[in-house]
Amino acid sequence: MIEASLRHIIPYDNVNADAWRQAMTATCESFASSGLCDPKFFVEMMCMEKGKTWSCISEALVYSLLKEKDFPSRLNLGSGPDFLVTDGEKRVWIEVICPEPSGLPEDWLNCDPGKNWSFPQQEILLRWTSAIKAKADKLDSYLSSNVVSPEDVFVIAVNGCRLRNGPFSSIMGISHHPVAAEVVFGFGAYQIHFDRKSLEVKEVDHSYRPSVRNQNDAVISTNTFWDERFDQISAIWALDINGHSVFGGSEPKYVVHNPKATNPLRHRFLKSDGEYVAIESAGQYTIQKIQGLQA
């Protein structure tokens, strides 16, 4: 039954497609048998709606990254964030979202190697801001209903695999750093500072971009982690995981920490290729990449 739903996602008959369906069937079955999945997991997995199926696959793949953690008992599975793990005495909630590729050009999503296409960085960035906002709003309801405690760590896991350029990851933004870091720290493309007289390069850094405009010309903040209204969000777990590693594909992962978090996530607690932290010195913050916990 699971394989039939997976065939709806990747219908091809070749060695790679067969290997992917076999691996994802095993991953989803492992998650289902763990006793940790939402009661409606199989219903949504089998509904033949790509958005819901990819959400289920994403949860199963995140579980595969977490399965070495300690999972405390929960009163009601399906009520609250997707995962609850512990780090010592701390409770760590993880909420998963797999944004749909709404607004992205078809020639980007299904790229033809023989044709040119442009990088829809604004559209991708807006999908990330929308995903993070949706889960930030969800956190408010979890806190008000006492499902999540104000003392708990809360992580938003965004799986951007559906925003890919065909088989190629789009997790990196115009800054050459993860889009997740751009949308919470407010930085953008590289900029070069010249001396006006000598025209020599004085400094190279990233531009400050605290907001962008969406298709309706509304201002969308990209300053989330500098805004204390979001201090209950401990980190963003930026993922681009879709199971393609079974045939050598890339599945990058990064953790972006909130420097103003009330309950910070411990460094290297989640598997990643690197982590982004904001280091304060003399009243200023510097964004640094540190080593991650390798999968």
PDB file of C-alpha atoms in Angstrom:
ATOM      1  CA  MET A   1       0.000   0.000   0.000  1.00  0.00           C
ATOM      2  CA  ILE A   2       2.801   2.421   0.869  1.00  0.00           C
ATOM      3  CA  GLU A   3       4.620   1.569  -2.344  1.00  0.00           C
ATOM      4  CA  ALA A   4       1.526   2.426  -4.406  1.00  0.00           C
ATOM      5  CA  SER A   5       1.456   5.879  -2.840  1.00  0.00           C
ATOM      6  CA  LEU A   6       5.185   6.296  -3.463  1.00  0.00           C
ATOM      7  CA  ARG A   7       4.701   5.301  -7.086  1.00  0.00           C
ATOM      8  CA  HIS A   8       2.279   8.217  -7.360  1.00  0.00           C
ATOM      9  CA  ILE A   9       5.230  10.471  -6.376  1.00  0.00           C
ATOM     10  CA  ILE A  10       7.869   8.815  -8.577  1.00  0.00           C
ATOM     11  CA  PRO A  11       6.112   6.666 -11.216  1.00  0.00           C
ATOM     12  CA  TYR A  12       9.196   5.718 -13.228  1.00  0.00           C
ATOM     13  CA  ASP A  13      10.414   2.148 -13.696  1.00  0.00           C
ATOM     14  CA  ASN A  14      14.185   2.146 -13.491  1.00  0.00           C
ATOM     15  CA  VAL A  15      16.891   1.046 -11.058  1.00  0.00           C
ATOM     16  CA  ASN A  16      17.010   4.341  -9.139  1.00  0.00           C
ATOM     17  CA  ALA A  17      13.228   4.703  -8.853  1.00  0.00           C
ATOM     18  CA  ASP A  18      12.872   1.106  -7.669  1.00  0.00           C
ATOM     19  CA  ALA A  19      15.637   1.612  -5.085  1.00  0.00           C
ATOM     20  CA  TRP A  20      13.986   4.822  -3.857  1.00  0.00           C
ATOM     21  CA  ARG A  21      10.530   3.266  -3.472  1.00  0.00           C
ATOM     22  CA  GLN A  22      11.994   0.276  -1.658  1.00  0.00           C
ATOM     23  CA  ALA A  23      14.014   2.470   0.725  1.00  0.00           C
ATOM     24  CA  MET A  24      11.136   4.877   1.407  1.00  0.00           C
ATOM     25  CA  THR A  25       8.733   1.991   2.020  1.00  0.00           C
ATOM     26  CA  ALA A  26      11.137   0.646   4.650  1.00  0.00           C
ATOM     27  CA  THR A  27      11.560   4.132   6.163  1.00  0.00           C
ATOM     28  CA  CYS A  28       7.809   4.749   6.399  1.00  0.00           C
ATOM     29  CA  GLU A  29       7.143   1.270   7.802  1.00  0.00           C
ATOM     30  CA  SER A  30       9.867   1.767  10.407  1.00  0.00           C
ATOM     31  CA  PHE A  31       8.253   5.046  11.467  1.00  0.00           C
ATOM     32  CA  ALA A  32       4.784   3.496  11.558  1.00  0.00           C
ATOM     33  CA  SER A  33       5.963   0.585  13.710  1.00  0.00           C
ATOM     34  CA  SER A  34       7.776   2.924  16.128  1.00  0.00           C
ATOM     35  CA  GLY A  35       4.525   3.914  17.795  1.00  0.00           C
ATOM     36  CA  LEU A  36       5.467   7.585  17.361  1.00  0.00           C
ATOM     37  CA  CYS A  37       3.555   8.537  14.242  1.00  0.00           C
ATOM     38  CA  ASP A  38       0.298  10.437  14.127  1.00  0.00           C
ATOM     39  CA  PRO A  39      -2.791   8.150  14.059  1.00  0.00           C
ATOM     40  CA  LYS A  40      -3.738   9.615  10.675  1.00  0.00           C
ATOM     41  CA  PHE A  41      -0.305   8.853   9.149  1.00  0.00           C
ATOM     42  CA  PHE A  42      -1.480   5.992   6.918  1.00  0.00           C
ATOM     43  CA  VAL A  43      -4.660   7.810   5.862  1.00  0.00           C
ATOM     44  CA  GLU A  44      -2.685  10.829   4.662  1.00  0.00           C
ATOM     45  CA  MET A  45       0.072   8.663   3.194  1.00  0.00           C
ATOM     46  CA  MET A  46      -2.451   6.817   1.027  1.00  0.00           C
ATOM     47  CA  CYS A  47      -4.635   9.760  -0.012  1.00  0.00           C
ATOM     48  CA  MET A  48      -2.731  10.304  -3.286  1.00  0.00           C
ATOM     49  CA  GLU A  49      -2.347  14.027  -2.590  1.00  0.00           C
ATOM     50  CA  LYS A  50       1.287  14.939  -3.145  1.00  0.00           C
ATOM     51  CA  GLY A  51       1.357  17.573  -0.423  1.00  0.00           C
ATOM     52  CA  LYS A  52       0.097  15.193   2.270  1.00  0.00           C
ATOM     53  CA  THR A  53       2.208  12.290   1.026  1.00  0.00           C
ATOM     54  CA  TRP A  54       5.366  14.393   1.105  1.00  0.00           C
ATOM     55  CA  SER A  55       4.486  15.600   4.597  1.00  0.00           C
ATOM     56  CA  CYS A  56       4.286  11.971   5.731  1.00  0.00           C
ATOM     57  CA  ILE A  57       7.538  11.069   3.979  1.00  0.00           C
ATOM     58  CA  SER A  58       9.192  14.084   5.604  1.00  0.00           C
ATOM     59  CA  GLU A  59       8.070  12.997   9.068  1.00  0.00           C
ATOM     60  CA  ALA A  60       9.368   9.474   8.438  1.00  0.00           C
ATOM     61  CA  LEU A  61      12.717  10.809   7.224  1.00  0.00           C
ATOM     62  CA  VAL A  62      13.012  13.127  10.233  1.00  0.00           C
ATOM     63  CA  TYR A  63      12.265  10.165  12.491  1.00  0.00           C
ATOM     64  CA  SER A  64      15.143   8.279  10.853  1.00  0.00           C
ATOM     65  CA  LEU A  65      17.447  11.156  11.881  1.00  0.00           C
ATOM     66  CA  LEU A  66      16.078  11.162  15.435  1.00  0.00           C
ATOM     67  CA  LYS A  67      15.619   7.476  16.211  1.00  0.00           C
ATOM     68  CA  GLU A  68      18.731   7.314  18.413  1.00  0.00           C
ATOM     69  CA  LYS A  69      17.206   9.945  20.730  1.00  0.00           C
ATOM     70  CA  ASP A  70      15.135   9.316  23.831  1.00  0.00           C
ATOM     71  CA  PHE A  71      11.387   9.630  23.176  1.00  0.00           C
ATOM     72  CA  PRO A  72       9.380  10.182  26.380  1.00  0.00           C
ATOM     73  CA  SER A  73       5.778   9.031  26.546  1.00  0.00           C
ATOM     74  CA  ARG A  74       3.060  11.411  25.366  1.00  0.00           C
ATOM     75  CA  LEU A  75      -0.555  11.615  26.437  1.00  0.00           C
ATOM     76  CA  ASN A  76      -1.986  12.062  22.941  1.00  0.00           C
ATOM     77  CA  LEU A  77      -0.131  11.348  19.721  1.00  0.00           C
ATOM     78  CA  GLY A  78      -1.426  13.687  17.047  1.00  0.00           C
ATOM     79  CA  SER A  79      -1.974  16.463  19.575  1.00  0.00           C
ATOM     80  CA  GLY A  80       0.949  18.854  19.554  1.00  0.00           C
ATOM     81  CA  PRO A  81       4.193  18.965  17.558  1.00  0.00           C
ATOM     82  CA  ASP A  82       5.327  15.968  15.527  1.00  0.00           C
ATOM     83  CA  PHE A  83       8.150  14.787  17.795  1.00  0.00           C
ATOM     84  CA  LEU A  84       9.132  15.030  21.439  1.00  0.00           C
ATOM     85  CA  VAL A  85      12.652  13.998  22.459  1.00  0.00           C
ATOM     86  CA  THR A  86      14.723  14.709  25.538  1.00  0.00           C
ATOM     87  CA  ASP A  87      18.169  16.199  25.999  1.00  0.00           C
ATOM     88  CA  GLY A  88      18.988  15.385  29.592  1.00  0.00           C
ATOM     89  CA  GLU A  89      16.265  17.050  31.637  1.00  0.00           C
ATOM     90  CA  LYS A  90      15.122  19.245  28.742  1.00  0.00           C
ATOM     91  CA  ARG A  91      12.152  18.484  26.535  1.00  0.00           C
ATOM     92  CA  VAL A  92      12.771  19.207  22.856  1.00  0.00           C
ATOM     93  CA  TRP A  93       9.756  19.526  20.555  1.00  0.00           C
ATOM     94  CA  ILE A  94      10.238  19.270  16.794  1.00  0.00           C
ATOM     95  CA  GLU A  95       7.549  20.394  14.349  1.00  0.00           C
ATOM     96  CA  VAL A  96       7.982  19.307  10.715  1.00  0.00           C
ATOM     97  CA  ILE A  97       6.773  21.085   7.595  1.00  0.00           C
ATOM     98  CA  CYS A  98       7.411  20.370   3.913  1.00  0.00           C
ATOM     99  CA  PRO A  99       6.442  23.510   1.956  1.00  0.00           C
ATOM    100  CA  GLU A 100       4.753  23.071  -1.401  1.00  0.00           C
ATOM    101  CA  PRO A 101       6.418  24.619  -4.466  1.00  0.00           C
ATOM    102  CA  SER A 102       3.666  27.218  -4.952  1.00  0.00           C
ATOM    103  CA  GLY A 103       4.775  30.078  -7.173  1.00  0.00           C
ATOM    104  CA  LEU A 104       7.959  28.392  -8.401  1.00  0.00           C
ATOM    105  CA  PRO A 105       8.440  28.209 -12.192  1.00  0.00           C
ATOM    106  CA  GLU A 106       7.828  24.820 -13.773  1.00  0.00           C
ATOM    107  CA  ASP A 107      11.127  24.992 -15.672  1.00  0.00           C
ATOM    108  CA  TRP A 108      12.909  25.301 -12.310  1.00  0.00           C
ATOM    109  CA  LEU A 109      11.142  22.368 -10.670  1.00  0.00           C
ATOM    110  CA  ASN A 110      11.494  20.091 -13.702  1.00  0.00           C
ATOM    111  CA  CYS A 111      14.698  21.409 -15.197  1.00  0.00           C
ATOM    112  CA  ASP A 112      15.814  20.467 -18.689  1.00  0.00           C
ATOM    113  CA  PRO A 113      19.652  20.293 -18.829  1.00  0.00           C
ATOM    114  CA  GLY A 114      19.514  21.584 -22.402  1.00  0.00           C
ATOM    115  CA  LYS A 115      17.692  24.809 -21.494  1.00  0.00           C
ATOM    116  CA  ASN A 116      18.453  27.933 -19.493  1.00  0.00           C
ATOM    117  CA  TRP A 117      16.520  28.887 -16.396  1.00  0.00           C
ATOM    118  CA  SER A 118      16.772  31.594 -13.775  1.00  0.00           C
ATOM    119  CA  PHE A 119      17.194  31.090 -10.026  1.00  0.00           C
ATOM    120  CA  PRO A 120      13.848  32.006  -8.383  1.00  0.00           C
ATOM    121  CA  GLN A 121      15.541  33.020  -5.144  1.00  0.00           C
ATOM    122  CA  GLN A 122      12.723  35.356  -4.082  1.00  0.00           C
ATOM    123  CA  GLU A 123      10.040  32.721  -4.599  1.00  0.00           C
ATOM    124  CA  ILE A 124      12.038  30.090  -2.695  1.00  0.00           C
ATOM    125  CA  LEU A 125      12.738  32.528   0.132  1.00  0.00           C
ATOM    126  CA  LEU A 126       9.018  33.306   0.419  1.00  0.00           C
ATOM    127  CA  ARG A 127       8.182  29.600   0.702  1.00  0.00           C
ATOM    128  CA  TRP A 128      10.594  29.382   3.647  1.00  0.00           C
ATOM    129  CA  THR A 129       9.200  32.488   5.351  1.00  0.00           C
ATOM    130  CA  SER A 130       5.672  31.147   4.907  1.00  0.00           C
ATOM    131  CA  ALA A 131       6.602  27.745   6.356  1.00  0.00           C
ATOM    132  CA  ILE A 132       8.318  29.249   9.393  1.00  0.00           C
ATOM    133  CA  LYS A 133       5.436  31.673  10.017  1.00  0.00           C
ATOM    134  CA  ALA A 134       2.900  28.837   9.829  1.00  0.00           C
ATOM    135  CA  LYS A 135       4.740  26.871  12.492  1.00  0.00           C
ATOM    136  CA  ALA A 136       5.411  29.955  14.626  1.00  0.00           C
ATOM    137  CA  ASP A 137       1.641  30.539  14.672  1.00  0.00           C
ATOM    138  CA  LYS A 138       1.130  26.873  15.560  1.00  0.00           C
ATOM    139  CA  LEU A 139       3.557  27.265  18.465  1.00  0.00           C
ATOM    140  CA  ASP A 140       1.364  30.024  19.897  1.00  0.00           C
ATOM    141  CA  SER A 141      -1.574  27.602  20.009  1.00  0.00           C
ATOM    142  CA  TYR A 142       0.573  24.867  21.564  1.00  0.00           C
ATOM    143  CA  LEU A 143       1.694  27.255  24.290  1.00  0.00           C
ATOM    144  CA  SER A 144      -1.795  28.586  24.987  1.00  0.00           C
ATOM    145  CA  SER A 145      -3.166  25.032  25.285  1.00  0.00           C
ATOM    146  CA  ASN A 146      -0.255  23.973  27.529  1.00  0.00           C
ATOM    147  CA  VAL A 147       0.835  21.223  25.140  1.00  0.00           C
ATOM    148  CA  VAL A 148       4.250  22.903  24.951  1.00  0.00           C
ATOM    149  CA  SER A 149       5.635  24.442  28.132  1.00  0.00           C
ATOM    150  CA  PRO A 150       7.340  27.875  28.109  1.00  0.00           C
ATOM    151  CA  GLU A 151      10.436  26.041  29.425  1.00  0.00           C
ATOM    152  CA  ASP A 152      10.598  23.601  26.486  1.00  0.00           C
ATOM    153  CA  VAL A 153      12.932  23.772  23.510  1.00  0.00           C
ATOM    154  CA  PHE A 154      11.011  24.178  20.233  1.00  0.00           C
ATOM    155  CA  VAL A 155      12.528  23.484  16.805  1.00  0.00           C
ATOM    156  CA  ILE A 156      10.911  24.028  13.408  1.00  0.00           C
ATOM    157  CA  ALA A 157      12.143  21.434  10.900  1.00  0.00           C
ATOM    158  CA  VAL A 158      11.605  22.729   7.364  1.00  0.00           C
ATOM    159  CA  ASN A 159      12.122  20.153   4.623  1.00  0.00           C
ATOM    160  CA  GLY A 160      12.600  22.124   1.410  1.00  0.00           C
ATOM    161  CA  CYS A 161      12.960  19.084  -0.852  1.00  0.00           C
ATOM    162  CA  ARG A 162       9.964  20.060  -3.016  1.00  0.00           C
ATOM    163  CA  LEU A 163      11.622  23.366  -3.916  1.00  0.00           C
ATOM    164  CA  ARG A 164      14.505  21.644  -5.688  1.00  0.00           C
ATOM    165  CA  ASN A 165      15.846  22.496  -9.131  1.00  0.00           C
ATOM    166  CA  GLY A 166      15.029  19.074 -10.532  1.00  0.00           C
ATOM    167  CA  PRO A 167      17.432  16.739  -8.670  1.00  0.00           C
ATOM    168  CA  PHE A 168      19.546  19.611  -7.332  1.00  0.00           C
ATOM    169  CA  SER A 169      19.178  21.034  -3.826  1.00  0.00           C
ATOM    170  CA  SER A 170      17.940  24.606  -3.400  1.00  0.00           C
ATOM    171  CA  ILE A 171      18.674  24.837   0.322  1.00  0.00           C
ATOM    172  CA  MET A 172      21.347  27.495  -0.292  1.00  0.00           C
ATOM    173  CA  GLY A 173      20.205  31.040  -0.978  1.00  0.00           C
ATOM    174  CA  ILE A 174      21.612  34.040  -2.806  1.00  0.00           C
ATOM    175  CA  SER A 175      24.097  34.530   0.050  1.00  0.00           C
ATOM    176  CA  HIS A 176      25.633  31.069  -0.544  1.00  0.00           C
ATOM    177  CA  HIS A 177      24.365  30.145   2.914  1.00  0.00           C
ATOM    178  CA  PRO A 178      21.106  28.330   3.779  1.00  0.00           C
ATOM    179  CA  VAL A 179      17.892  30.152   2.920  1.00  0.00           C
ATOM    180  CA  ALA A 180      16.828  29.387   6.491  1.00  0.00           C
ATOM    181  CA  ALA A 181      19.616  31.620   7.796  1.00  0.00           C
ATOM    182  CA  GLU A 182      18.701  34.404   5.361  1.00  0.00           C
ATOM    183  CA  VAL A 183      15.053  34.472   6.450  1.00  0.00           C
ATOM    184  CA  VAL A 184      15.748  34.668  10.192  1.00  0.00           C
ATOM    185  CA  PHE A 185      18.918  36.797  10.294  1.00  0.00           C
ATOM    186  CA  GLY A 186      18.026  39.236   7.512  1.00  0.00           C
ATOM    187  CA  PHE A 187      21.105  39.011   5.310  1.00  0.00           C
ATOM    188  CA  GLY A 188      21.245  38.701   1.553  1.00  0.00           C
ATOM    189  CA  ALA A 189      23.701  38.745  -1.322  1.00  0.00           C
ATOM    190  CA  TYR A 190      27.397  39.513  -1.146  1.00  0.00           C
ATOM    191  CA  GLN A 191      28.323  43.179  -1.456  1.00  0.00           C
ATOM    192  CA  ILE A 192      31.709  44.704  -2.214  1.00  0.00           C
ATOM    193  CA  HIS A 193      32.803  48.043  -0.732  1.00  0.00           C
ATOM    194  CA  PHE A 194      35.226  50.095  -2.866  1.00  0.00           C
ATOM    195  CA  ASP A 195      37.397  53.053  -1.980  1.00  0.00           C
ATOM    196  CA  ARG A 196      35.968  55.943  -4.020  1.00  0.00           C
ATOM    197  CA  LYS A 197      39.341  57.361  -4.904  1.00  0.00           C
ATOM    198  CA  SER A 198      41.538  54.324  -5.440  1.00  0.00           C
ATOM    199  CA  LEU A 199      38.700  51.964  -6.432  1.00  0.00           C
ATOM    200  CA  GLU A 200      40.398  49.312  -4.338  1.00  0.00           C
ATOM    201  CA  VAL A 201      38.244  46.759  -2.563  1.00  0.00           C
ATOM    202  CA  LYS A 202      37.912  47.765   1.085  1.00  0.00           C
ATOM    203  CA  GLU A 203      35.556  45.109   2.389  1.00  0.00           C
ATOM    204  CA  VAL A 204      33.402  42.195   1.263  1.00  0.00           C
ATOM    205  CA  ASP A 205      30.355  41.249   3.325  1.00  0.00           C
ATOM    206  CA  HIS A 206      26.671  40.435   3.017  1.00  0.00           C
ATOM    207  CA  SER A 207      23.940  42.985   2.447  1.00  0.00           C
ATOM    208  CA  TYR A 208      21.353  43.564   5.169  1.00  0.00           C
ATOM    209  CA  ARG A 209      17.881  42.558   4.005  1.00  0.00           C
ATOM    210  CA  PRO A 210      15.375  42.774   6.880  1.00  0.00           C
ATOM    211  CA  SER A 211      12.345  42.231   4.655  1.00  0.00           C
ATOM    212  CA  VAL A 212      11.147  41.313   1.173  1.00  0.00           C
ATOM    213  CA  ARG A 213       7.904  41.856  -0.699  1.00  0.00           C
ATOM    214  CA  ASN A 214       5.654  39.033  -1.789  1.00  0.00           C
ATOM    215  CA  GLN A 215       3.593  38.734  -4.965  1.00  0.00           C
ATOM    216  CA  ASN A 216       0.900  40.941  -3.398  1.00  0.00           C
ATOM    217  CA  ASP A 217       3.482  43.633  -2.602  1.00  0.00           C
ATOM    218  CA  ALA A 218       3.098  42.975   1.130  1.00  0.00           C
ATOM    219  CA  VAL A 219       6.202  43.403   3.288  1.00  0.00           C
ATOM    220  CA  ILE A 220       7.450  40.072   4.676  1.00  0.00           C
ATOM    221  CA  SER A 221       9.951  40.149   7.524  1.00  0.00           C
ATOM    222  CA  THR A 222      13.217  38.221   7.217  1.00  0.00           C
ATOM    223  CA  ASN A 223      14.311  39.337  10.672  1.00  0.00           C
ATOM    224  CA  THR A 224      12.625  36.642  12.749  1.00  0.00           C
ATOM    225  CA  PHE A 225      15.465  35.838  15.135  1.00  0.00           C
ATOM    226  CA  TRP A 226      16.078  39.509  15.972  1.00  0.00           C
ATOM    227  CA  ASP A 227      12.421  39.865  16.969  1.00  0.00           C
ATOM    228  CA  GLU A 228      11.834  38.949  20.616  1.00  0.00           C
ATOM    229  CA  ARG A 229       8.253  37.953  19.831  1.00  0.00           C
ATOM    230  CA  PHE A 230       9.767  34.743  18.450  1.00  0.00           C
ATOM    231  CA  ASP A 231      12.019  33.958  21.396  1.00  0.00           C
ATOM    232  CA  GLN A 232      10.163  30.680  22.050  1.00  0.00           C
ATOM    233  CA  ILE A 233      11.551  29.320  18.759  1.00  0.00           C
ATOM    234  CA  SER A 234      14.880  27.741  19.658  1.00  0.00           C
ATOM    235  CA  ALA A 235      16.154  26.903  16.168  1.00  0.00           C
ATOM    236  CA  ILE A 236      15.316  26.111  12.572  1.00  0.00           C
ATOM    237  CA  TRP A 237      16.375  22.680  11.346  1.00  0.00           C
ATOM    238  CA  ALA A 238      16.832  23.326   7.625  1.00  0.00           C
ATOM    239  CA  LEU A 239      16.535  20.099   5.647  1.00  0.00           C
ATOM    240  CA  ASP A 240      16.543  19.017   2.032  1.00  0.00           C
ATOM    241  CA  ILE A 241      15.843  15.324   2.461  1.00  0.00           C
ATOM    242  CA  ASN A 242      13.878  13.197   0.014  1.00  0.00           C
ATOM    243  CA  GLY A 243      15.536   9.767   0.130  1.00  0.00           C
ATOM    244  CA  HIS A 244      17.726  10.331  -2.924  1.00  0.00           C
ATOM    245  CA  SER A 245      20.819   9.439  -0.894  1.00  0.00           C
ATOM    246  CA  VAL A 246      19.995   5.778  -1.619  1.00  0.00           C
ATOM    247  CA  PHE A 247      21.425   6.305  -5.100  1.00  0.00           C
ATOM    248  CA  GLY A 248      24.092   8.876  -4.236  1.00  0.00           C
ATOM    249  CA  GLY A 249      21.999  12.046  -4.185  1.00  0.00           C
ATOM    250  CA  SER A 250      22.701  14.968  -1.873  1.00  0.00           C
ATOM    251  CA  GLU A 251      20.517  15.534   1.214  1.00  0.00           C
ATOM    252  CA  PRO A 252      21.951  18.588   3.025  1.00  0.00           C
ATOM    253  CA  LYS A 253      20.969  19.560   6.569  1.00  0.00           C
ATOM    254  CA  TYR A 254      21.707  22.663   8.680  1.00  0.00           C
ATOM    255  CA  VAL A 255      20.704  23.975  12.092  1.00  0.00           C
ATOM    256  CA  VAL A 256      20.157  27.718  12.549  1.00  0.00           C
ATOM    257  CA  HIS A 257      20.121  28.771  16.214  1.00  0.00           C
ATOM    258  CA  ASN A 258      18.069  31.640  17.628  1.00  0.00           C
ATOM    259  CA  PRO A 259      20.443  33.892  19.629  1.00  0.00           C
ATOM    260  CA  LYS A 260      17.502  35.352  21.568  1.00  0.00           C
ATOM    261  CA  ALA A 261      15.836  32.032  22.359  1.00  0.00           C
ATOM    262  CA  THR A 262      14.399  31.702  25.843  1.00  0.00           C
ATOM    263  CA  ASN A 263      15.277  27.991  25.688  1.00  0.00           C
ATOM    264  CA  PRO A 264      18.286  27.481  23.392  1.00  0.00           C
ATOM    265  CA  LEU A 265      18.879  24.214  21.557  1.00  0.00           C
ATOM    266  CA  ARG A 266      22.180  22.610  22.500  1.00  0.00           C
ATOM    267  CA  HIS A 267      24.801  22.801  19.767  1.00  0.00           C
ATOM    268  CA  ARG A 268      25.256  19.570  17.815  1.00  0.00           C
ATOM    269  CA  PHE A 269      22.141  17.970  19.271  1.00  0.00           C
ATOM    270  CA  LEU A 270      20.568  17.430  15.830  1.00  0.00           C
ATOM    271  CA  LYS A 271      22.294  15.870  12.834  1.00  0.00           C
ATOM    272  CA  SER A 272      23.504  18.425  10.301  1.00  0.00           C
ATOM    273  CA  ASP A 273      26.263  19.438   7.907  1.00  0.00           C
ATOM    274  CA  GLY A 274      26.816  22.614   9.905  1.00  0.00           C
ATOM    275  CA  GLU A 275      25.191  24.983  12.371  1.00  0.00           C
ATOM    276  CA  TYR A 276      24.732  28.746  12.247  1.00  0.00           C
ATOM    277  CA  VAL A 277      25.088  30.761  15.435  1.00  0.00           C
ATOM    278  CA  ALA A 278      25.093  34.493  16.204  1.00  0.00           C
ATOM    279  CA  ILE A 279      28.046  35.510  18.398  1.00  0.00           C
ATOM    280  CA  GLU A 280      27.649  38.755  20.341  1.00  0.00           C
ATOM    281  CA  SER A 281      30.643  41.019  20.942  1.00  0.00           C
ATOM    282  CA  ALA A 282      30.720  44.712  21.863  1.00  0.00           C
ATOM    283  CA  GLY A 283      27.006  45.058  21.186  1.00  0.00           C
ATOM    284  CA  GLN A 284      27.191  43.523  17.705  1.00  0.00           C
ATOM    285  CA  TYR A 285      26.393  40.079  16.366  1.00  0.00           C
ATOM    286  CA  THR A 286      28.499  38.056  13.942  1.00  0.00           C
ATOM    287  CA  ILE A 287      26.931  35.074  12.199  1.00  0.00           C
ATOM    288  CA  GLN A 288      29.259  32.090  12.228  1.00  0.00           C
ATOM    289  CA  LYS A 289      29.053  28.571  10.876  1.00  0.00           C
ATOM    290  CA  ILE A 290      30.221  25.864  13.269  1.00  0.00           C
ATOM    291  CA  GLN A 291      30.658  22.134  12.914  1.00  0.00           C
ATOM    292  CA  GLY A 292      27.501  20.055  12.946  1.00  0.00           C
ATOM    293  CA  LEU A 293      26.696  16.574  14.228  1.00  0.00           C
ATOM    294  CA  GLN A 294      27.330  14.389  11.212  1.00  0.00           C
ATOM    295  CA  ALA A 295      24.651  11.897  10.227  1.00  0.00           C
TER     296      ALA A 295
END
